[in-house]
PDB file of C-alpha atoms and ligand atoms in Angstrom:
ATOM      1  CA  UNK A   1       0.000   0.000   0.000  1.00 89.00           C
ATOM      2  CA  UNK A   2       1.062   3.369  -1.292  1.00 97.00           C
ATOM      3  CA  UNK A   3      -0.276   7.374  -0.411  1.00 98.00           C
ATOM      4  CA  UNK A   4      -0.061   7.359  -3.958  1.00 98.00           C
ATOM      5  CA  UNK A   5      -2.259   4.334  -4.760  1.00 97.00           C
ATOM      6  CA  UNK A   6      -4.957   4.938  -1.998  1.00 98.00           C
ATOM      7  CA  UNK A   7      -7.028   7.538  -0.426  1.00 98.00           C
ATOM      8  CA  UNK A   8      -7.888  10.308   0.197  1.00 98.00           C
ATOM      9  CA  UNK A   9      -4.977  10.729  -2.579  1.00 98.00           C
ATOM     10  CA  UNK A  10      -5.389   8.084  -5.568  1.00 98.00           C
ATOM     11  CA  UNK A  11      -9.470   9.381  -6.053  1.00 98.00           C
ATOM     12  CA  UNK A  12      -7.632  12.955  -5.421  1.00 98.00           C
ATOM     13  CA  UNK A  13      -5.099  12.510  -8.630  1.00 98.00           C
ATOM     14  CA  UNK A  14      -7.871  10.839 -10.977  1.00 98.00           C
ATOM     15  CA  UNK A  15     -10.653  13.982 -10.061  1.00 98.00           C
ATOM     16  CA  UNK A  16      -7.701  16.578 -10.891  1.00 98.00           C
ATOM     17  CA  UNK A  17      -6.714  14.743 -13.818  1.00 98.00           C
ATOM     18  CA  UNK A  18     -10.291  14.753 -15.316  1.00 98.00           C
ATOM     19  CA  UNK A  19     -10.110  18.681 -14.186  1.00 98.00           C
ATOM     20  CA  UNK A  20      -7.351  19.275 -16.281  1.00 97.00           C
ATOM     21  CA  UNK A  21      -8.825  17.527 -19.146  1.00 97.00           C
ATOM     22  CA  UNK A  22     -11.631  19.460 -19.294  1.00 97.00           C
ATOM     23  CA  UNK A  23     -10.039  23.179 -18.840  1.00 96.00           C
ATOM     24  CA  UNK A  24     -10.062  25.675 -21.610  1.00 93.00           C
ATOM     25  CA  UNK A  25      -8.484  29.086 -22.032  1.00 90.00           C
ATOM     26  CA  UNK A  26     -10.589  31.402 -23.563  1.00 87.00           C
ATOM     27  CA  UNK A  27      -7.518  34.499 -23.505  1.00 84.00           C
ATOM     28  CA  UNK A  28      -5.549  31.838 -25.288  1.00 86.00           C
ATOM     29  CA  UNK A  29      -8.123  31.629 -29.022  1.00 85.00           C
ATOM     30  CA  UNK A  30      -7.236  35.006 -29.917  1.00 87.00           C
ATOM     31  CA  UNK A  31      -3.219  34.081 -30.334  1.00 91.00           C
ATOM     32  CA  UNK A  32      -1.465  31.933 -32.708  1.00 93.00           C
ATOM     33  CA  UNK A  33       0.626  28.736 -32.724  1.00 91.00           C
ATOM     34  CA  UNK A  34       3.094  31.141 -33.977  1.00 94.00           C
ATOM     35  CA  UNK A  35       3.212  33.642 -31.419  1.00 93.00           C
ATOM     36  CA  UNK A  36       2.124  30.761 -28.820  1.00 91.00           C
ATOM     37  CA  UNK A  37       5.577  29.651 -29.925  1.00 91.00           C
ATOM     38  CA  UNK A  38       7.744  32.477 -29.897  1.00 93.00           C
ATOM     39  CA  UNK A  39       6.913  33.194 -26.452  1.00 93.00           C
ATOM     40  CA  UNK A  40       7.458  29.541 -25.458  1.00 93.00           C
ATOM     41  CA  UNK A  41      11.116  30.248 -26.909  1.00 91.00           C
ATOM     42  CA  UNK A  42      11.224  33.780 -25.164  1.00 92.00           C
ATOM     43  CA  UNK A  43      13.518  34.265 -22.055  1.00 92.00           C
ATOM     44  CA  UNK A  44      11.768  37.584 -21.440  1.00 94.00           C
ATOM     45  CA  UNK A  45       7.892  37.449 -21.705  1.00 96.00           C
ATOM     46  CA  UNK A  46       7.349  34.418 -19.526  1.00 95.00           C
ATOM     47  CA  UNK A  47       4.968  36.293 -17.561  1.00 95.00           C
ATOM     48  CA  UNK A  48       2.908  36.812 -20.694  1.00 94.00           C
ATOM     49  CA  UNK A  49       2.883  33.411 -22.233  1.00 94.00           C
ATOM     50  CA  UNK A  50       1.957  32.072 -18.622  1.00 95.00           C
ATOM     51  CA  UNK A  51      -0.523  34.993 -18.066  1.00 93.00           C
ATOM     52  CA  UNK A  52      -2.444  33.651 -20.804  1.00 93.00           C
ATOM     53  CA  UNK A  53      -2.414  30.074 -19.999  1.00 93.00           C
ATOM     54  CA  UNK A  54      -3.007  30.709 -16.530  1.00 94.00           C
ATOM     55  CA  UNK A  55      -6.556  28.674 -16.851  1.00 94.00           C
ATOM     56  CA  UNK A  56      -4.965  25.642 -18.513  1.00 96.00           C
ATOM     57  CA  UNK A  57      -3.360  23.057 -16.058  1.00 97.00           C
ATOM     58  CA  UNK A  58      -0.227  21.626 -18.270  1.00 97.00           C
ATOM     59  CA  UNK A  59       0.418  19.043 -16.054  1.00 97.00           C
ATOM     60  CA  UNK A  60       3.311  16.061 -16.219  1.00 97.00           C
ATOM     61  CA  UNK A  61       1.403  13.399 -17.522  1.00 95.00           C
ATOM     62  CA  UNK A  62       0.158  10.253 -15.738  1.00 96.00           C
ATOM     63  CA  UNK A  63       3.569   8.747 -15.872  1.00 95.00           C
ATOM     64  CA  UNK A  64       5.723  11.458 -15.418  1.00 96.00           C
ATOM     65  CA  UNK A  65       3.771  11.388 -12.202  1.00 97.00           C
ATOM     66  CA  UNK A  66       4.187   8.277 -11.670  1.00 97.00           C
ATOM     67  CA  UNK A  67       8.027   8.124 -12.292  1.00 96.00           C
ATOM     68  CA  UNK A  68       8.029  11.120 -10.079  1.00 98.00           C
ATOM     69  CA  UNK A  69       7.226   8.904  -7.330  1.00 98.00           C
ATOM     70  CA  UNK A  70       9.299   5.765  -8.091  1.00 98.00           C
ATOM     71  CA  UNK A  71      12.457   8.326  -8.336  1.00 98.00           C
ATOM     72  CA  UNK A  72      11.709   9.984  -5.008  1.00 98.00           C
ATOM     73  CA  UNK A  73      11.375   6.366  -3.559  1.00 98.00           C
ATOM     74  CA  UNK A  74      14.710   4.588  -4.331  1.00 98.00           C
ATOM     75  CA  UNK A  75      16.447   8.022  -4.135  1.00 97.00           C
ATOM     76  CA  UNK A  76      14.338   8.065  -0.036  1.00 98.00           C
ATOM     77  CA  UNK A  77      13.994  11.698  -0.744  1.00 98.00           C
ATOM     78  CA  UNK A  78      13.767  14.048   2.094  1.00 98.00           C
ATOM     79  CA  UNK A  79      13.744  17.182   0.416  1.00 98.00           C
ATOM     80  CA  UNK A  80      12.573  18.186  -3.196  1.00 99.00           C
ATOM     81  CA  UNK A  81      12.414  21.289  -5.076  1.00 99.00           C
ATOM     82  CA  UNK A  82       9.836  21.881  -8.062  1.00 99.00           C
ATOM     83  CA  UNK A  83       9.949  24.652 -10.533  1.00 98.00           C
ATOM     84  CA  UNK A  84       6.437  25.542 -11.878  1.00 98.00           C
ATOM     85  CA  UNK A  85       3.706  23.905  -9.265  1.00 98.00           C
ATOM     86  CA  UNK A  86       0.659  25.203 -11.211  1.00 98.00           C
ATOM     87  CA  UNK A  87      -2.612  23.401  -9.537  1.00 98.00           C
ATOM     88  CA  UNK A  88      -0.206  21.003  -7.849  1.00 98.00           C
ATOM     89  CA  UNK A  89      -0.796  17.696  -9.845  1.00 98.00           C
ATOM     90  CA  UNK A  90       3.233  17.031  -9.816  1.00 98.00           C
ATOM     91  CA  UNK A  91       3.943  18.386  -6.489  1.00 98.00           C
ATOM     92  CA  UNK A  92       0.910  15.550  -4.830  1.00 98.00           C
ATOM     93  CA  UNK A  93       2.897  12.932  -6.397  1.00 98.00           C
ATOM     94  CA  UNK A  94       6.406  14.398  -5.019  1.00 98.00           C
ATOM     95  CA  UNK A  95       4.460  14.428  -1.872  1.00 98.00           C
ATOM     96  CA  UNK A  96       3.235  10.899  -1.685  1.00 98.00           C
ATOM     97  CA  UNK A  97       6.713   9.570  -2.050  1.00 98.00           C
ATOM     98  CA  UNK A  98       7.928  12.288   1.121  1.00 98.00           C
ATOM     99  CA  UNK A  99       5.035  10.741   3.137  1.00 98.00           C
ATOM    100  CA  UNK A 100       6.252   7.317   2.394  1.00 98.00           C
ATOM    101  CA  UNK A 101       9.830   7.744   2.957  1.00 98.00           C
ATOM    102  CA  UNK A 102       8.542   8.865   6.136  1.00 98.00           C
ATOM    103  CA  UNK A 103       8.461  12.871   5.938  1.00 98.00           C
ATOM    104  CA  UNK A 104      10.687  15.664   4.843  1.00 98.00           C
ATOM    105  CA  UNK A 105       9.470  18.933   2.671  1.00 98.00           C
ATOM    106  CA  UNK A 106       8.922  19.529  -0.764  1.00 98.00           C
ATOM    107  CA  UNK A 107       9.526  23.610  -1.743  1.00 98.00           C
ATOM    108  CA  UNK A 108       7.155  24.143  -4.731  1.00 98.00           C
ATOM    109  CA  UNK A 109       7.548  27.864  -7.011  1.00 98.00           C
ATOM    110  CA  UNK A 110       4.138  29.698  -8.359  1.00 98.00           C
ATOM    111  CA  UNK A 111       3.612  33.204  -9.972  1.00 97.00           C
ATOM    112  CA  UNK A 112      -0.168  32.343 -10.982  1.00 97.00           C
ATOM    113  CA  UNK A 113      -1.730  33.485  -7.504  1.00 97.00           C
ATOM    114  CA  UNK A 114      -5.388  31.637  -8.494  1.00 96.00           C
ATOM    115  CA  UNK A 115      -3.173  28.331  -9.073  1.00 98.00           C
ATOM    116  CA  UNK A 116      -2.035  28.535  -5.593  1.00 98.00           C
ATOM    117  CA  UNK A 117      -4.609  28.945  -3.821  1.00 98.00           C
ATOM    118  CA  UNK A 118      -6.291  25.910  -5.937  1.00 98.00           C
ATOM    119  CA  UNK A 119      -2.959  23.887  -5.231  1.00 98.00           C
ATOM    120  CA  UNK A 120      -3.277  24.841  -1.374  1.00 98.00           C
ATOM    121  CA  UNK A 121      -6.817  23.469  -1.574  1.00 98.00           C
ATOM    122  CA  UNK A 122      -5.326  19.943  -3.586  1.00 98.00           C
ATOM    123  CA  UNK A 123      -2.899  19.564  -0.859  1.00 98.00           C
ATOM    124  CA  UNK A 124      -5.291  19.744   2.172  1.00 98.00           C
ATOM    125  CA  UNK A 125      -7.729  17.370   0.691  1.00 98.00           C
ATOM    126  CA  UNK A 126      -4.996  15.247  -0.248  1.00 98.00           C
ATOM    127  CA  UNK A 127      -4.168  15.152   3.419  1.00 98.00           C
ATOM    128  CA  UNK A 128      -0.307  16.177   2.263  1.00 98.00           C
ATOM    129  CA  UNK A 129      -0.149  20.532   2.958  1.00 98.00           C
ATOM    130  CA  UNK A 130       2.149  19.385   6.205  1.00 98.00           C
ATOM    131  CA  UNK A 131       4.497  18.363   3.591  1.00 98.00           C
ATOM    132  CA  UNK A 132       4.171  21.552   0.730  1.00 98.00           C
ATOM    133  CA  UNK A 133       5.706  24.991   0.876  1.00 98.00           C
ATOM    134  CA  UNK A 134       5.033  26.724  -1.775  1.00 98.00           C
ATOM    135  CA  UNK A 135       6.948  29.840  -2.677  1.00 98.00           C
ATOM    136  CA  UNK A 136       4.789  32.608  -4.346  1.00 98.00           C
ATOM    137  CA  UNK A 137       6.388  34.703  -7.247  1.00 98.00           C
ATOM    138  CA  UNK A 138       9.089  34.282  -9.777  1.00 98.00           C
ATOM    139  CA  UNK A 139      11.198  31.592  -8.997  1.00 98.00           C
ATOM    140  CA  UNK A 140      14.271  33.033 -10.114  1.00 98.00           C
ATOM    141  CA  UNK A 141      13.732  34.854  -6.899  1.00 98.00           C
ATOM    142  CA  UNK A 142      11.734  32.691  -4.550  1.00 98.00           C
ATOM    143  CA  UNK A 143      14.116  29.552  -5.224  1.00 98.00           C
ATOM    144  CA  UNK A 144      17.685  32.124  -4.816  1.00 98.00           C
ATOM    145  CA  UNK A 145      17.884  31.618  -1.013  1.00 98.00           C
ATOM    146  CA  UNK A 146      16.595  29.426   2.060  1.00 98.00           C
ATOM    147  CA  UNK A 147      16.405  26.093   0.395  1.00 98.00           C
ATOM    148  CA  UNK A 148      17.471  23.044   2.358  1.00 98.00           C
ATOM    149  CA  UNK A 149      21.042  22.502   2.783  1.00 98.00           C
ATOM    150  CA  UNK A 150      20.784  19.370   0.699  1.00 98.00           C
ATOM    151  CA  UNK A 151      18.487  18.426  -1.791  1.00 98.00           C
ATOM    152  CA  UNK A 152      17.594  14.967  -3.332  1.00 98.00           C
ATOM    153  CA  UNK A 153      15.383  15.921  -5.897  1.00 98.00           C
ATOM    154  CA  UNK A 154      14.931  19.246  -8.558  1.00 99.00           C
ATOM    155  CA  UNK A 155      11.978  18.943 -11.063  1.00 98.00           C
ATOM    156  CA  UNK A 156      11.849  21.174 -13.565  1.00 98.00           C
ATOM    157  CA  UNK A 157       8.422  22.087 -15.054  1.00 98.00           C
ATOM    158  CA  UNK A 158       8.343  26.010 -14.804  1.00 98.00           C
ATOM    159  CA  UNK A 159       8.650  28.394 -18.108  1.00 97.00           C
ATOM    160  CA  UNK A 160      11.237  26.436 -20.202  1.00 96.00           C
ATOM    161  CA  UNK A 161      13.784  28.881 -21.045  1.00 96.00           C
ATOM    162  CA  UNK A 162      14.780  29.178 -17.558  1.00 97.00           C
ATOM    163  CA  UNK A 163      15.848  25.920 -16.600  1.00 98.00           C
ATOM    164  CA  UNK A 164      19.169  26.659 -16.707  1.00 97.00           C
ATOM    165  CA  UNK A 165      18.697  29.913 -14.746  1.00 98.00           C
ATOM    166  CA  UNK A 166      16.908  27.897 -12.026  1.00 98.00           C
ATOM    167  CA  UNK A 167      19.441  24.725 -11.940  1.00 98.00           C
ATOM    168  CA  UNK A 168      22.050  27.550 -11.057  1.00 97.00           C
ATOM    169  CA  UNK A 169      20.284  28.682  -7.856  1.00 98.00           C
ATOM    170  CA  UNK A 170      19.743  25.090  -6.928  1.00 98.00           C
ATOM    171  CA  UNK A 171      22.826  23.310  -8.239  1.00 97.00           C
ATOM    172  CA  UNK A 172      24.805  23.955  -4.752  1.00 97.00           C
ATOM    173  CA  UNK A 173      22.281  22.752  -2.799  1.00 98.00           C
ATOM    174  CA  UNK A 174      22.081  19.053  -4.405  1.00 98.00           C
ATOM    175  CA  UNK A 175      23.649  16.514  -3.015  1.00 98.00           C
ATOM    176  CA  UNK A 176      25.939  14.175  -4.654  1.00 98.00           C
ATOM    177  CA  UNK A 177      23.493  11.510  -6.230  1.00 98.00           C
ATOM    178  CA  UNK A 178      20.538  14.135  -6.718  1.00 98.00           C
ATOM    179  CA  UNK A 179      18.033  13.563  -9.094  1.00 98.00           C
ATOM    180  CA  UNK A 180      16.891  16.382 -12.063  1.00 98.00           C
ATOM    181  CA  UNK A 181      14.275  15.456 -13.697  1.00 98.00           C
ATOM    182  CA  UNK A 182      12.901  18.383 -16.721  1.00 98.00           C
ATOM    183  CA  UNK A 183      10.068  18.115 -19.053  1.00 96.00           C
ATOM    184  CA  UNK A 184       9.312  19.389 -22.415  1.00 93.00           C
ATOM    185  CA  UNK A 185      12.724  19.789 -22.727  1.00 93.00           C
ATOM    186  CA  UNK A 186      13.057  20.511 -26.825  1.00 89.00           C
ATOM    187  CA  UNK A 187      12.273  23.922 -25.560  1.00 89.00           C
ATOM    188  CA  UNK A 188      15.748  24.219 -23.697  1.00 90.00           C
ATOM    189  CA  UNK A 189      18.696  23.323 -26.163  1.00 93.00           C
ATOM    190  CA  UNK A 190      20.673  25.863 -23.763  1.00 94.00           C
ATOM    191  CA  UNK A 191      20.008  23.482 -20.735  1.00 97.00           C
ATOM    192  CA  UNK A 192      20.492  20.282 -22.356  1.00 97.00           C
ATOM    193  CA  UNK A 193      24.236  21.529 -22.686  1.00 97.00           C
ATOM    194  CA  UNK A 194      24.874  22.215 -19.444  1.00 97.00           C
ATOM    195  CA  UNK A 195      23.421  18.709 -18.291  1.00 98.00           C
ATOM    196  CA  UNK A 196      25.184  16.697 -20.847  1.00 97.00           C
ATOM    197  CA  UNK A 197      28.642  18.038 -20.665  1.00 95.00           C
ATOM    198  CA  UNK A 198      30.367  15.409 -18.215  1.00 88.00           C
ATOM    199  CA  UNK A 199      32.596  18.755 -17.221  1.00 95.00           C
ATOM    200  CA  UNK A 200      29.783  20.434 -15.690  1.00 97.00           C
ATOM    201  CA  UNK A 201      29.149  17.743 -13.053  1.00 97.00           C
ATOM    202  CA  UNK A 202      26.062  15.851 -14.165  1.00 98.00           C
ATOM    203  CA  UNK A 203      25.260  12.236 -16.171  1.00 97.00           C
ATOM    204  CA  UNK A 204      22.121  12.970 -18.174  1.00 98.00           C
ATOM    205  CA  UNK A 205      19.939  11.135 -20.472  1.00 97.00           C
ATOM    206  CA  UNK A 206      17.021  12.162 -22.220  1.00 95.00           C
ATOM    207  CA  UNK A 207      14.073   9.678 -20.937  1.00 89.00           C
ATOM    208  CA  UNK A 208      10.286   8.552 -21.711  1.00 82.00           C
ATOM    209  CA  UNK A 209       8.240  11.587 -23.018  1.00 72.00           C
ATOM    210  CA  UNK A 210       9.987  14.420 -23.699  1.00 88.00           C
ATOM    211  CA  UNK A 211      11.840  14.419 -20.126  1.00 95.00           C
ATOM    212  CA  UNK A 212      15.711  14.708 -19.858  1.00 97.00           C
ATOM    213  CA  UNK A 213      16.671  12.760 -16.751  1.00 97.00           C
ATOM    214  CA  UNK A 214      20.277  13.993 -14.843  1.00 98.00           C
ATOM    215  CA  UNK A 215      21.926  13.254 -11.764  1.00 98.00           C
ATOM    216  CA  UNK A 216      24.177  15.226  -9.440  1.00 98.00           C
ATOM    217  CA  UNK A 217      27.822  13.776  -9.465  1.00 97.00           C
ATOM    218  CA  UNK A 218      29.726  13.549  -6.302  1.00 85.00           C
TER     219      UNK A 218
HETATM  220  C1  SAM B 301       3.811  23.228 -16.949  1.00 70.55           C
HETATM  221  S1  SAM B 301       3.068  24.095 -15.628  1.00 70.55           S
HETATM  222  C2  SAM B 301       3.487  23.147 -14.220  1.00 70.55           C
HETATM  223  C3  SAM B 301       2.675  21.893 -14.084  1.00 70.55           C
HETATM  224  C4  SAM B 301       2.885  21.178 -12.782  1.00 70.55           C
HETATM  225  N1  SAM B 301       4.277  20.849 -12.561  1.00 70.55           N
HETATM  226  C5  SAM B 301       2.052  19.910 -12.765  1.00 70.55           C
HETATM  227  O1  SAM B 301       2.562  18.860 -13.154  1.00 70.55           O
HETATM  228  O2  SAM B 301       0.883  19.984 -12.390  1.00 70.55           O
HETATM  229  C6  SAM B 301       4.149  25.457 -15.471  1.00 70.55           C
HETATM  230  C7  SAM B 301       3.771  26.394 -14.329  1.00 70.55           C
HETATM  231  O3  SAM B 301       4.923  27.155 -13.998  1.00 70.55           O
HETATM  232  C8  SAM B 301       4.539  28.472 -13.688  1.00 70.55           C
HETATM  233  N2  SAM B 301       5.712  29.301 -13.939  1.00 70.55           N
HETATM  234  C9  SAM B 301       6.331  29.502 -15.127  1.00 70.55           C
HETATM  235  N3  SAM B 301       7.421  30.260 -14.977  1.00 70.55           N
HETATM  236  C10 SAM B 301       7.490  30.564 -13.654  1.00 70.55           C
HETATM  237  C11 SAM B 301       8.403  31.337 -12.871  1.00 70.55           C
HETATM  238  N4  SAM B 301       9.445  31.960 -13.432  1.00 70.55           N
HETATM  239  N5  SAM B 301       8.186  31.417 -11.547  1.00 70.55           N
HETATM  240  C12 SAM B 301       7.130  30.797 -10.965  1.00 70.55           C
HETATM  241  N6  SAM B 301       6.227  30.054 -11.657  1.00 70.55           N
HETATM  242  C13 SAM B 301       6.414  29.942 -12.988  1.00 70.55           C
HETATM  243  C14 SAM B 301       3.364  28.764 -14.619  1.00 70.55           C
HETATM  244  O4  SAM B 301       2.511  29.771 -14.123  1.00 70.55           O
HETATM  245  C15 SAM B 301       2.679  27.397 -14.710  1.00 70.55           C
HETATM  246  O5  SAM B 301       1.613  27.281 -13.790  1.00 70.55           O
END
């Protein structure tokens, strides 16, 4: 028996997976793939591009979740750091494997301030909040200081450009053995890089669906 796999949690995931299904943006019809996709590209106007998709969930998918979990397992993460929480779908995963390694925290990053609130609600129903501290406003900021002296786990699902920005403020922080896991990475040639050059510290692989998998050398 798993949090993951039972409740209040497992009922939790499948409602908030339906959720995000079913959400539309409506500020979103009136701009094209085109732009959509020069602001996914754009280091700069990743307030914008998020701004407008502020009603869509964009969640890891199923598996990503689920992999989530398994990593945070065999690595018996204590303390994780996630980079673009949205309604919390990710971060409830991150949190099932804390509460089954028997505790620790998980510091989530938001600038949407109606996805937070939503996520706070997600994590108190999913019995896990004692476990969540989420950090409101740009990341680049809210991640820059008072993160645990050693961390087991980064996961990287904020605005895409800035992974490597966001790696930096975290990178002295990770232990030796951490995990990075980053989706939709085909948005971050700049990232992929710095992950995959053995001189930079890190063993990574791209993995499943669009995820680059990297660990922390020691
Ligand atoms: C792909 S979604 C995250 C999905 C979430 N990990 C999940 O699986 O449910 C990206 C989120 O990151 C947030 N975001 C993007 N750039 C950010 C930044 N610089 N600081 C804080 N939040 C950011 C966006 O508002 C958006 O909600």
């Amino acid at each position: 028996m798993t949090t993951l796999t039972t409740a209040p949690l497992a009922a939790l995931i499948d409602r908030l997976y339906a959720q995000a299904n079913a959400a539309t943006s409506p500020s979103l019809n009136n701009v094209s793939r085109e732009e959509r996709d020069r602001l996914m590209h754009s280091k700069t106007e990743y307030v914008t591009l998020y701004t407008l998709l502020k009603d869509l969930w964009l969640p890891v998918s199923r598996d990503t979740g689920t992999l989530l979990y398994m990593l945070a397992r065999s690595t018996k993460a204590r303390a994780i750091v996630e980079f673009g929480t949205s309604f919390g779908l990710s971060t409830l995963f991150l949190a099932a494997a804390l509460r089954d390694n028997g505790g620790g925290v998980l510091i989530g990053s938001e600038f949407e301030p109606s996805k937070i609130a939503l996520a706070r609600e997600h994590f108190v129903e999913g019995g896990v909040s004692d476990l969540i501290e989420i950090r409101e406003g740009d990341a680049l900021v809210s991640l820059a200081s008072g993160l645990p002296e050693s961390v087991d786990l980064l996961l990287l699902d904020g605005a895409k450009t800035l992974y490597g920005d966001v790696l930096k403020r975290v990178e002295k922080h990770l232990r030796p053995g951490a995990l990075i896991v980053a989706d939709n990475t085909n948005y971050c040639p700049e990232y992929l890089a710095h992950v995959r050059s053995p001189q930079n510290g890190y063993l990574s692989v791209p993995f499943a669906d669009d995820i680059e998998l990297s660990i922390r050398l020691g």
